[in-house]
Coordinates of C-alpha atoms and ligand atoms in Angstrom, one line a residue:
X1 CA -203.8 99.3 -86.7
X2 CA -200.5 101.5 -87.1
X3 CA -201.5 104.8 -88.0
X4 CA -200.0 108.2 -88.9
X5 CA -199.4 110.5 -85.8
X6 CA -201.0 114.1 -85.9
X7 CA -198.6 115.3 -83.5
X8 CA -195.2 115.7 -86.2
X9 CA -194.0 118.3 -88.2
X10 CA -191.5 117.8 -91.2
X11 CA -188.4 119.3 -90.9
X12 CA -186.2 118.5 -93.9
X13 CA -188.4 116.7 -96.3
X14 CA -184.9 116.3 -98.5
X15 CA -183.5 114.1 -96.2
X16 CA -186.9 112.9 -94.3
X17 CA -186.7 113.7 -90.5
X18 CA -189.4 114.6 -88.4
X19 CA -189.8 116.6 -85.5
X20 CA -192.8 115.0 -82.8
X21 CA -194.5 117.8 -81.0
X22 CA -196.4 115.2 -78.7
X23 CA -194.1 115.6 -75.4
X24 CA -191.3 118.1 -74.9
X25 CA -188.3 116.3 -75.9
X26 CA -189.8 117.0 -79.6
X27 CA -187.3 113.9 -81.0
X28 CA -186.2 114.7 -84.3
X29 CA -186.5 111.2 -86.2
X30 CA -184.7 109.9 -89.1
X31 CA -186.4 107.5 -91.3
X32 CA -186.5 104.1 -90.0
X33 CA -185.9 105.6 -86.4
X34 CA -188.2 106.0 -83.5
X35 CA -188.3 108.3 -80.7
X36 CA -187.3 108.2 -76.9
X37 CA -190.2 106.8 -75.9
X38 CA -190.0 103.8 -78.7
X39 CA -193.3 103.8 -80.1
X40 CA -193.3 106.8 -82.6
X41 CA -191.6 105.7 -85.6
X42 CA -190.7 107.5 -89.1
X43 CA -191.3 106.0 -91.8
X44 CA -191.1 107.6 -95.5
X45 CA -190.6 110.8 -93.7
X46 CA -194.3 110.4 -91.8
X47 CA -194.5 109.8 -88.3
X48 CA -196.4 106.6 -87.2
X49 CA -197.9 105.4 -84.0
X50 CA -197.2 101.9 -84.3
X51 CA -198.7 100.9 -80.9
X52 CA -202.3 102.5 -82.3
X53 CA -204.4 99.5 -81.2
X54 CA -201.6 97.7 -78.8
X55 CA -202.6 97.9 -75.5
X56 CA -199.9 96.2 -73.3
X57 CA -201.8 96.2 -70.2
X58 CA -205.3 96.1 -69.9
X59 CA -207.5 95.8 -66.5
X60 CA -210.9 97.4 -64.6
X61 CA -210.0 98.8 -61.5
X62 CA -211.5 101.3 -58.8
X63 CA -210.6 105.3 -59.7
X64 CA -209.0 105.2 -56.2
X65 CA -206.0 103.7 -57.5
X66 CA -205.2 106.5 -60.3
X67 CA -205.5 107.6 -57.6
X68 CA -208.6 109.8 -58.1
X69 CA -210.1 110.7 -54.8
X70 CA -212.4 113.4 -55.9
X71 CA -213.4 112.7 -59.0
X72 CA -216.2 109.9 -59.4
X73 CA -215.3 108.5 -56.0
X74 CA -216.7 104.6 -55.9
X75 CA -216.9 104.6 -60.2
X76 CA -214.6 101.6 -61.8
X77 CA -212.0 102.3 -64.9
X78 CA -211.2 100.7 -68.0
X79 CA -207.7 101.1 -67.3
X80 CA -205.4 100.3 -70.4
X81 CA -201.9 101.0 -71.6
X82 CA -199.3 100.8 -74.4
X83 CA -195.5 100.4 -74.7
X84 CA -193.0 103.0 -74.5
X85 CA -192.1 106.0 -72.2
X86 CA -191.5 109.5 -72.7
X87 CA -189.2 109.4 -69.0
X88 CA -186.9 106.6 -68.3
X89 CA -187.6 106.7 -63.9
X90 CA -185.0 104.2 -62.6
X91 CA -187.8 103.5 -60.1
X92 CA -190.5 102.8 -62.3
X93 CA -193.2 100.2 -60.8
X94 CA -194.3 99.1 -64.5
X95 CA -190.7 99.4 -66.0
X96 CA -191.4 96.0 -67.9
X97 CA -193.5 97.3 -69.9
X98 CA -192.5 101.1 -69.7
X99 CA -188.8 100.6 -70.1
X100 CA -188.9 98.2 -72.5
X101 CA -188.6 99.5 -76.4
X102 CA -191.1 96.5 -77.5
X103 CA -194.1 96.7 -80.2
X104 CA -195.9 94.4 -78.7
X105 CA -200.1 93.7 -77.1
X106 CA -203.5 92.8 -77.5
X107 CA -205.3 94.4 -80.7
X108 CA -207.5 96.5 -79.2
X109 CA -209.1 98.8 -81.3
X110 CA -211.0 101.7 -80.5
X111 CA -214.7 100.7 -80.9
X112 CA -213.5 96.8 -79.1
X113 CA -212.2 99.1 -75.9
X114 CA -215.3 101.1 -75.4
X115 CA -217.3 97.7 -76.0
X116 CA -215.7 96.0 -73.1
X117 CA -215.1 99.4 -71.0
X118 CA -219.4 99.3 -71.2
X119 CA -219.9 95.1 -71.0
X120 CA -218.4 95.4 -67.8
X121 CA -220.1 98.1 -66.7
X122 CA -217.4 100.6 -65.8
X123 CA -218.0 104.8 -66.2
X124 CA -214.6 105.7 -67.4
X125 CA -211.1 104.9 -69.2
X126 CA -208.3 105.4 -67.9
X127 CA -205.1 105.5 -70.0
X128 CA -202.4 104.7 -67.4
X129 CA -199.9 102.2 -66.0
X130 CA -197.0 103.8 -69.3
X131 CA -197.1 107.3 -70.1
X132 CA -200.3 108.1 -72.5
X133 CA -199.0 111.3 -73.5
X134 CA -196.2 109.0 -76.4
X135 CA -200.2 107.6 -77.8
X136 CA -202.8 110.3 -77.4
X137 CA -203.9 109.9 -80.8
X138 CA -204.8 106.4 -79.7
X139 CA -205.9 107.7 -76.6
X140 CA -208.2 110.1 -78.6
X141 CA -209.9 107.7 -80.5
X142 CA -211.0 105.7 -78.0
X143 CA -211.6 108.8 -75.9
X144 CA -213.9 110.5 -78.4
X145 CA -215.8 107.1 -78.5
X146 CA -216.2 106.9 -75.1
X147 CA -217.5 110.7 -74.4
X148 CA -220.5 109.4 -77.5
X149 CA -221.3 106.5 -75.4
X150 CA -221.0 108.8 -71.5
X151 CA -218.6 107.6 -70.2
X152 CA -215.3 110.0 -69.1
X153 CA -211.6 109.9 -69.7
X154 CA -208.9 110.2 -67.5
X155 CA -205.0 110.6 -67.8
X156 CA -202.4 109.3 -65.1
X157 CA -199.4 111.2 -66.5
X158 CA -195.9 112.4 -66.0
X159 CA -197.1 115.7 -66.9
X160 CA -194.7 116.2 -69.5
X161 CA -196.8 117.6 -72.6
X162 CA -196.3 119.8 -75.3
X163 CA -199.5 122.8 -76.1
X164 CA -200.2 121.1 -79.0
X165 CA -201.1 118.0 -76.5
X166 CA -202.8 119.6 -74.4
X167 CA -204.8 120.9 -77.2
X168 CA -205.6 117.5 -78.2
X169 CA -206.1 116.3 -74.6
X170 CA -208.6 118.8 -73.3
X171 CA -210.7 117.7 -76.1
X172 CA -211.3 114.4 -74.3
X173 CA -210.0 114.0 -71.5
X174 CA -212.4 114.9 -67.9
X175 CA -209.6 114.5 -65.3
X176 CA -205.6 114.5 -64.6
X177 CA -203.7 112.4 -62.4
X178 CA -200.0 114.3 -62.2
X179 CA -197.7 111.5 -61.7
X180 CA -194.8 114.0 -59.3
X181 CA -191.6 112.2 -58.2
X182 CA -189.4 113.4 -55.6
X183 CA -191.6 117.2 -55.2
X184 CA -190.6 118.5 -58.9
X185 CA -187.8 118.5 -58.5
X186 CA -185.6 119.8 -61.4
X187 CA -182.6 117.9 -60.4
X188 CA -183.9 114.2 -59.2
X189 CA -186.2 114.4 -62.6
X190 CA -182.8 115.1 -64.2
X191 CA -181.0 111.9 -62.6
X192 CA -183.2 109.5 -62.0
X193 CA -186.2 110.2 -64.4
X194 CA -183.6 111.0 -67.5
X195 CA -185.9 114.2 -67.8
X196 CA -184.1 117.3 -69.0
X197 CA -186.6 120.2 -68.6
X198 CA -189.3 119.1 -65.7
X199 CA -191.0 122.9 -65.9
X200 CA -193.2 121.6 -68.5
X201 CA -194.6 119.9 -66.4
X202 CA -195.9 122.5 -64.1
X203 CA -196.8 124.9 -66.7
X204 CA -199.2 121.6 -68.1
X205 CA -201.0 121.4 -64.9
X206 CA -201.4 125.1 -65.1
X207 CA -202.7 125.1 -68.7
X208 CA -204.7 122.0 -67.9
X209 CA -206.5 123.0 -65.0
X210 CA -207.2 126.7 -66.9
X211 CA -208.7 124.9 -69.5
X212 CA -211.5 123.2 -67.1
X213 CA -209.5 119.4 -66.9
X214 CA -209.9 118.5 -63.2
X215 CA -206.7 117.9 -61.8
X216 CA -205.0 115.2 -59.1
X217 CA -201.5 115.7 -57.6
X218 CA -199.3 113.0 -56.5
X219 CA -195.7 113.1 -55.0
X220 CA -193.7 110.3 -54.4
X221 CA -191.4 110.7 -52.2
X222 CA -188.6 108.8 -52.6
X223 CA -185.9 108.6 -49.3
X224 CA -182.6 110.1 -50.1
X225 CA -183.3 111.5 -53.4
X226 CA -186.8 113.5 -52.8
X227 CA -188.1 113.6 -49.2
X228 CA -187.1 117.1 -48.8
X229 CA -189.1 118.4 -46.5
X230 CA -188.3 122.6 -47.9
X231 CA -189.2 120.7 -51.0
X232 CA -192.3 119.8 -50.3
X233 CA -193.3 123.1 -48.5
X234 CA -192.6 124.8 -51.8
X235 CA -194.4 122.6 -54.1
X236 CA -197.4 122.6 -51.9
X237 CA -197.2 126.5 -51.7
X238 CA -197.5 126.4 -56.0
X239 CA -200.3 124.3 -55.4
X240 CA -202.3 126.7 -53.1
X241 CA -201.3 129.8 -55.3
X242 CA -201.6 128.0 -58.5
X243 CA -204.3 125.4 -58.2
X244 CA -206.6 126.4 -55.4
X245 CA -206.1 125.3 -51.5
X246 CA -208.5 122.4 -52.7
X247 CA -206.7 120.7 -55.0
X248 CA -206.2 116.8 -54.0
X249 CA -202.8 116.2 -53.0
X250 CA -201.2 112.6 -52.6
X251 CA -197.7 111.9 -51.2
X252 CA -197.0 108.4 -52.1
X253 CA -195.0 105.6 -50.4
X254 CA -192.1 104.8 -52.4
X255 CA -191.1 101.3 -52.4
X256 CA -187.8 99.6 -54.3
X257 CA -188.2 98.6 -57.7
X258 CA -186.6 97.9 -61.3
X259 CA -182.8 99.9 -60.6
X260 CA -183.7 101.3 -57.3
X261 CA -183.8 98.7 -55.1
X262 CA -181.0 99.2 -52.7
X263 CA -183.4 102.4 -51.2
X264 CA -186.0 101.2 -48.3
X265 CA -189.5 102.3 -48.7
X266 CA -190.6 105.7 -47.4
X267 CA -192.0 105.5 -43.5
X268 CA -195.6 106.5 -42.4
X269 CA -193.3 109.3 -40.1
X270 CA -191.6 110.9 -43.0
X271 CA -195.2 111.0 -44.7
X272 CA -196.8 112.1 -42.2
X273 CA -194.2 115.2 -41.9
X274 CA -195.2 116.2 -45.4
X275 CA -198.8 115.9 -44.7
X276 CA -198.1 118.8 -41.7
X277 CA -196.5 120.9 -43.9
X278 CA -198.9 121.0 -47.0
X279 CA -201.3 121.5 -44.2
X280 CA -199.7 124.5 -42.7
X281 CA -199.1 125.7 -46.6
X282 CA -202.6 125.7 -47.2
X283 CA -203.8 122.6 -48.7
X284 CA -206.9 121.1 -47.2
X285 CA -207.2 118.1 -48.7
X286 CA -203.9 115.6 -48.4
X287 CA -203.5 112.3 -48.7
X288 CA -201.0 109.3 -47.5
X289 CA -200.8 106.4 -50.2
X290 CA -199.7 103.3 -50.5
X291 CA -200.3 102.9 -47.0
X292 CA -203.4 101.1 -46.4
X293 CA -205.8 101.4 -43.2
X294 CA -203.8 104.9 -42.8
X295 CA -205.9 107.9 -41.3
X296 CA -204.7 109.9 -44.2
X297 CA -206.3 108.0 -46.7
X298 CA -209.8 109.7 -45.5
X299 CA -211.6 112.4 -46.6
X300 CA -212.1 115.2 -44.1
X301 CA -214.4 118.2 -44.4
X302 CA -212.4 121.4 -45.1
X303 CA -215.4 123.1 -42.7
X304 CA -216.1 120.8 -39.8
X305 CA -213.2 118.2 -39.9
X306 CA -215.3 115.2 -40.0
X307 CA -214.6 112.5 -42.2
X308 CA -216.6 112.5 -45.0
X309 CA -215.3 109.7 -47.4
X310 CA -213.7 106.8 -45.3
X311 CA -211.5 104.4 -47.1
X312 CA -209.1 101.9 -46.7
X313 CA -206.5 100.6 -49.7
X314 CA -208.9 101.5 -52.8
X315 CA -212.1 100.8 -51.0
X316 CA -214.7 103.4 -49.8
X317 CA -216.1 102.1 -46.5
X318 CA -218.2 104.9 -45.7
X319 CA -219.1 108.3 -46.7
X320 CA -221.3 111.4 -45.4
X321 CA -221.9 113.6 -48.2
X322 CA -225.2 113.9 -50.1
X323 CA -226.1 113.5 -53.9
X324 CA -224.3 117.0 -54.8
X325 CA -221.4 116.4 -52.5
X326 CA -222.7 118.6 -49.2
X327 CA -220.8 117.3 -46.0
X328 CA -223.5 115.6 -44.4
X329 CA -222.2 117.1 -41.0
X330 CA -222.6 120.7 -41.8
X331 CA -223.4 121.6 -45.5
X332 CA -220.1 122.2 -46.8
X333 CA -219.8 121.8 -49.9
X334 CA -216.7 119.8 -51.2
X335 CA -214.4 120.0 -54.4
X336 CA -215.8 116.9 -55.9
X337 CA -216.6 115.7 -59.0
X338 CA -219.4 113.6 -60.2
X339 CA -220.5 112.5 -56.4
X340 CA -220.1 108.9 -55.0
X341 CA -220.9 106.3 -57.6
X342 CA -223.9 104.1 -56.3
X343 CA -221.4 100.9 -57.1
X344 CA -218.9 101.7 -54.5
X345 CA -219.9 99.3 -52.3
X346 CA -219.2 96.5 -54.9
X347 CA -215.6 94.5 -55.6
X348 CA -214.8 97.1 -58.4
X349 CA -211.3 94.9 -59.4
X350 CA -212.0 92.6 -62.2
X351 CA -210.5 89.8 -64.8
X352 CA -210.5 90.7 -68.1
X353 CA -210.0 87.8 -70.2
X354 CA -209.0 89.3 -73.1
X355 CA -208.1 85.8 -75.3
X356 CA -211.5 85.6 -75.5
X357 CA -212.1 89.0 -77.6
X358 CA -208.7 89.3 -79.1
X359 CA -205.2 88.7 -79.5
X360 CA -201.7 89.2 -78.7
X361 CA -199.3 90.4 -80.8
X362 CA -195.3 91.0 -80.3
X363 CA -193.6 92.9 -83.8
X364 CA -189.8 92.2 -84.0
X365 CA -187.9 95.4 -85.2
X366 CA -187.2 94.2 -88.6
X367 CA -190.9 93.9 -89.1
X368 CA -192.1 97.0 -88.1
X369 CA -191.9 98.8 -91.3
X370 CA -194.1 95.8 -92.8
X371 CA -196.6 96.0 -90.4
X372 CA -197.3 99.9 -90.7
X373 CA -197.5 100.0 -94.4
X374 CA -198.6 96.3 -94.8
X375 CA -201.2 96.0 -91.5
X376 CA -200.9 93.2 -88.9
X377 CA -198.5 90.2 -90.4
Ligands
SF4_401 S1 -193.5 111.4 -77.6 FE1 -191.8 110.0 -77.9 S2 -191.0 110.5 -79.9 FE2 -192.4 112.1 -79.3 S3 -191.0 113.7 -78.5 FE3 -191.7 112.5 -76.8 S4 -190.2 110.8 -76.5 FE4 -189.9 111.7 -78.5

């Protein structure tokens, strides 16, 4: 059901607009209005998340597509989604459902998600595929759920958070993927990403990571606009100095989609370049995605250099690490979380056929004020 946001302040009850704290574009509504990302929408001068119990996109997949290499390698999500984004990335790979200012999805309330998350025997949600940051209430309910019943929580995000999210998030959430486009950069995030002010982002990952949330970076880099290579020498130097010479770091093969399409998809060279200089910056553990069968989507023992986690795509083939994640080669021990799921080995992709537990649901405009005073119509 609809339900009020947490994350709002009033800022002229006279003429009723809001302020929403949840990312840092803090969108002062009007009433009747929504924000950017098209799901937060004031009514009566109160805030409402209207997608609370919409989830667009629902699916169990393996944690290596997050991607989330070193936290509960081999486990399977609950992967789920709304509506709505806070960025507007003229690249986006889910823009039909991101880009999109729709109320629309399964009903899928909290206690119905963490009943199918356990019937099909995954170990974690994962709210991804749109920007979870626009629904963390949503988020948090089911998250809070799922933590009572053991299972973990996981963000893919832009990164793009206010405190007072990050407040809300740590109280759930295990694990961050940090969704980077084009190295950080200020400028591309500007253009292409409709993103004023990306330093929010980085001081996020900073406050996250402080605040014990295990953290994931990607970067896709995207030819013409964001395959610097200075650029990515400085980003992985923050890493190092900011985030430990452990942290996982992904650089991700970009490939045309939704407005971008006249740019070709990154090469395996141009990867591999960024790979060398994270490497010489410090970072031992980088990755090459969206590349399957590459070298580079292995993981190799910061000690010994031997692989220690062999994949291919989102499979683990292999690995050489004990119970407590100990390179089985010399004893090292690695940054991992949670150690290799015994279920690794197993298709960890299925069908969820959700018309059999629920239902879809698609709100015109002009009925949205019915159905968050008046309940589902
Ligand atoms: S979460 Fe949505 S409504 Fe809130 S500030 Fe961000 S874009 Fe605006």
């Amino acid at each position: 059901m609809p339900k009020e946001a947490t994350l709002y302040k009033i800022i002229d009850p006279d003429k009723k607009i809001v302020e929403c704290t949840a990312c840092p574009r803090r969108c002062k509504i009007g009433e009747n209005l929504y924000g950017f990302c098209g799901i937060r929408w004031n009514f009566g001068g109160k805030l409402y998340l209207v997608s609370h119990g919409l989830a667009i996109a629902v699916a169990i997949d393996p944690i290596e597509k997050k991607p989330l290499y070193h936290f509960h390698p081999g486990s399977m999500v609950f992967s789920m989604s709304t509506t709505g984004c806070s960025w507007g990335c003229q690249f986006c790979q889910n823009w039909d459902i991101s880009q999109r200012r729709i109320i629309a999805g399964w009903k899928l309330p909290s206690d119905l998600a963490i009943n199918l998350a356990l019937a099909y025997g995954t170990q974690g949600i994962t709210y991804t595929y749109n920007e979870p940051v626009i629904f963390v209430e949503y988020a948090y309910d089911i998250g809070i759920l799922a933590k009572k019943h053991g299972l973990f929580n996981t963000f893919v995000t832009n990164g793009y958070m206010t405190d007072e999210t990050i407040d809300l998030a740590v109280k759930f959430v295990n694990a961050v993927t940090v969704d980077l486009k084009g190295h950080g950069d200020p400028e591309l995030a500007k253009k292409l990403c409709l993103a004023p002010d990306v330093e929010y982002v980085f001081n996020a990952i900073i406050e996250l990571k402080r605040r014990g949330v295990f953290i994931e970076i990607t970067d896709l880099v995207i030819p013409r606009y964001g395959d610097d290579i200075g650029k990515a020498r400085k980003l992985a130097k923050w890493i190092v100095e900011n985030l430990g010479p452990e942290t996982p770091m992904h650089f991700l093969r970009f490939h045309p989609d939704y407005k971008l399409i006249d740019i070709p998809s990154t090469s395996a060279k141009v990867l591999e370049k960024h790979i060398e200089v994270a490497k010489e910056e410090g970072l031992v553990h980088t990755y090459i995605g969206n590349v399957p069968g590459h070298p580079y989507e292995h993981t190799y023992c910061p000690k010994c250099g031997k692989p220690v986690i062999k994949r291919t795509g989102f499979d683990i083939i292999e690995h050489n690490l004990d119970e407590e994640s100990h390179c089985k080669f010399c004893g090292y021990k690695l940054n991992i979380i949670g150690g290799i799921a015994p279920i690794y080995k197993m298709n960890r992709f299925a069908y969820l056929p959700l018309e059999l537990y629920t239902e879809f649901t698609h709100i015109p405009p002009d009925k949205i004020k019915n159905f968050v005073l008046g309940g589902y119509r």
